[in-house]
Amino acid sequence: KVARAYAHEPGMSGYVFDDSFEAGGNRTISYGAYEKRVFGEPLPRKPGDPRWDAWCKARERWWQDWARDTVQYIRAVDPDPQHEIYLEDYFPNIVGPGQRGSLGLDFLKVAQYFDAVGGYTTTSWDSSPDSGEKAAEKTVEALTKIRKMIGNQKQIIYTFWVANQPEERKPGAAQYPTSDQIRLLCEAALRLGIRHLDMYGYRIGDY
């Protein structure tokens, strides 16, 4: 529906699938009626349970099925390659070592179907002289690990929260980050070859 509605809009630039792998507070998913019917009961719950490896592989295939079908459905309606299809999630959700067990996720296999991928970061800024440098270091860490995971051919789009976590729910205007702190973060990303940056304001939208 989105592709049909916006594919021909002059300002259209693409599609983003955000927070695709968020599993909620218990870090487990895929225990519904569909999974029970397709995989069979009882569903494994933890390593060591009968058929645990088969359960992880089944969910890996389901994620790949979702990625392949989603991109195909969009491209059937909107074949314009300039309208990129972008997959992202919070950086730790992508590189976390427990993702295969909790989510059945192999991010590299899912990412291959999308034009671009990314792992966004959140930061707490303050008045300390090195606050901007710390944000830049987090940027370098995130982009370096994602690049190592997906290889050199896949485009990375880098989204960073400009909302300052200690201030985001307080009344009044936030004092941080400053423009200089944002500049340090952006320059760090540009040095790593990133050419598409999204500065995201929490509960504000992209601006």
CSV table of C-alpha atoms in Angstrom, one decimal, residues 88-92 118-123 125 135 138-143 146 158-163 165 185 200:
chain,number,residue,atom,x,y,z
A,88,GLU,CA,18.0,-1.0,10.1
A,89,ASP,CA,17.8,-1.7,13.8
A,90,TYR,CA,19.5,-0.5,17.0
A,91,PHE,CA,23.2,-1.3,16.6
A,92,PRO,CA,23.4,-3.8,19.5
A,118,GLY,CA,22.3,0.2,9.1
A,119,GLY,CA,22.6,0.1,12.8
A,120,TYR,CA,21.6,3.3,14.6
A,121,THR,CA,23.1,4.6,17.7
A,122,THR,CA,21.9,6.6,20.7
A,123,THR,CA,24.1,8.9,22.8
A,125,TRP,CA,25.7,14.3,25.5
A,135,ALA,CA,29.8,10.1,20.5
A,138,LYS,CA,30.6,5.1,19.4
A,139,THR,CA,29.9,6.0,15.7
A,140,VAL,CA,33.2,4.5,14.6
A,141,GLU,CA,32.6,1.3,16.7
A,142,ALA,CA,29.1,0.8,15.2
A,143,LEU,CA,30.1,1.4,11.6
A,146,ILE,CA,28.7,-3.5,10.8
A,158,TYR,CA,24.0,5.6,9.3
A,159,THR,CA,21.2,6.9,11.5
A,160,PHE,CA,22.0,8.5,14.8
A,161,TRP,CA,19.7,9.9,17.5
A,162,VAL,CA,20.3,13.6,18.0
A,163,ALA,CA,17.9,13.4,20.9
A,165,GLN,CA,18.7,10.8,26.4
A,185,LEU,CA,30.0,12.5,14.9
A,200,TYR,CA,16.9,11.5,14.0
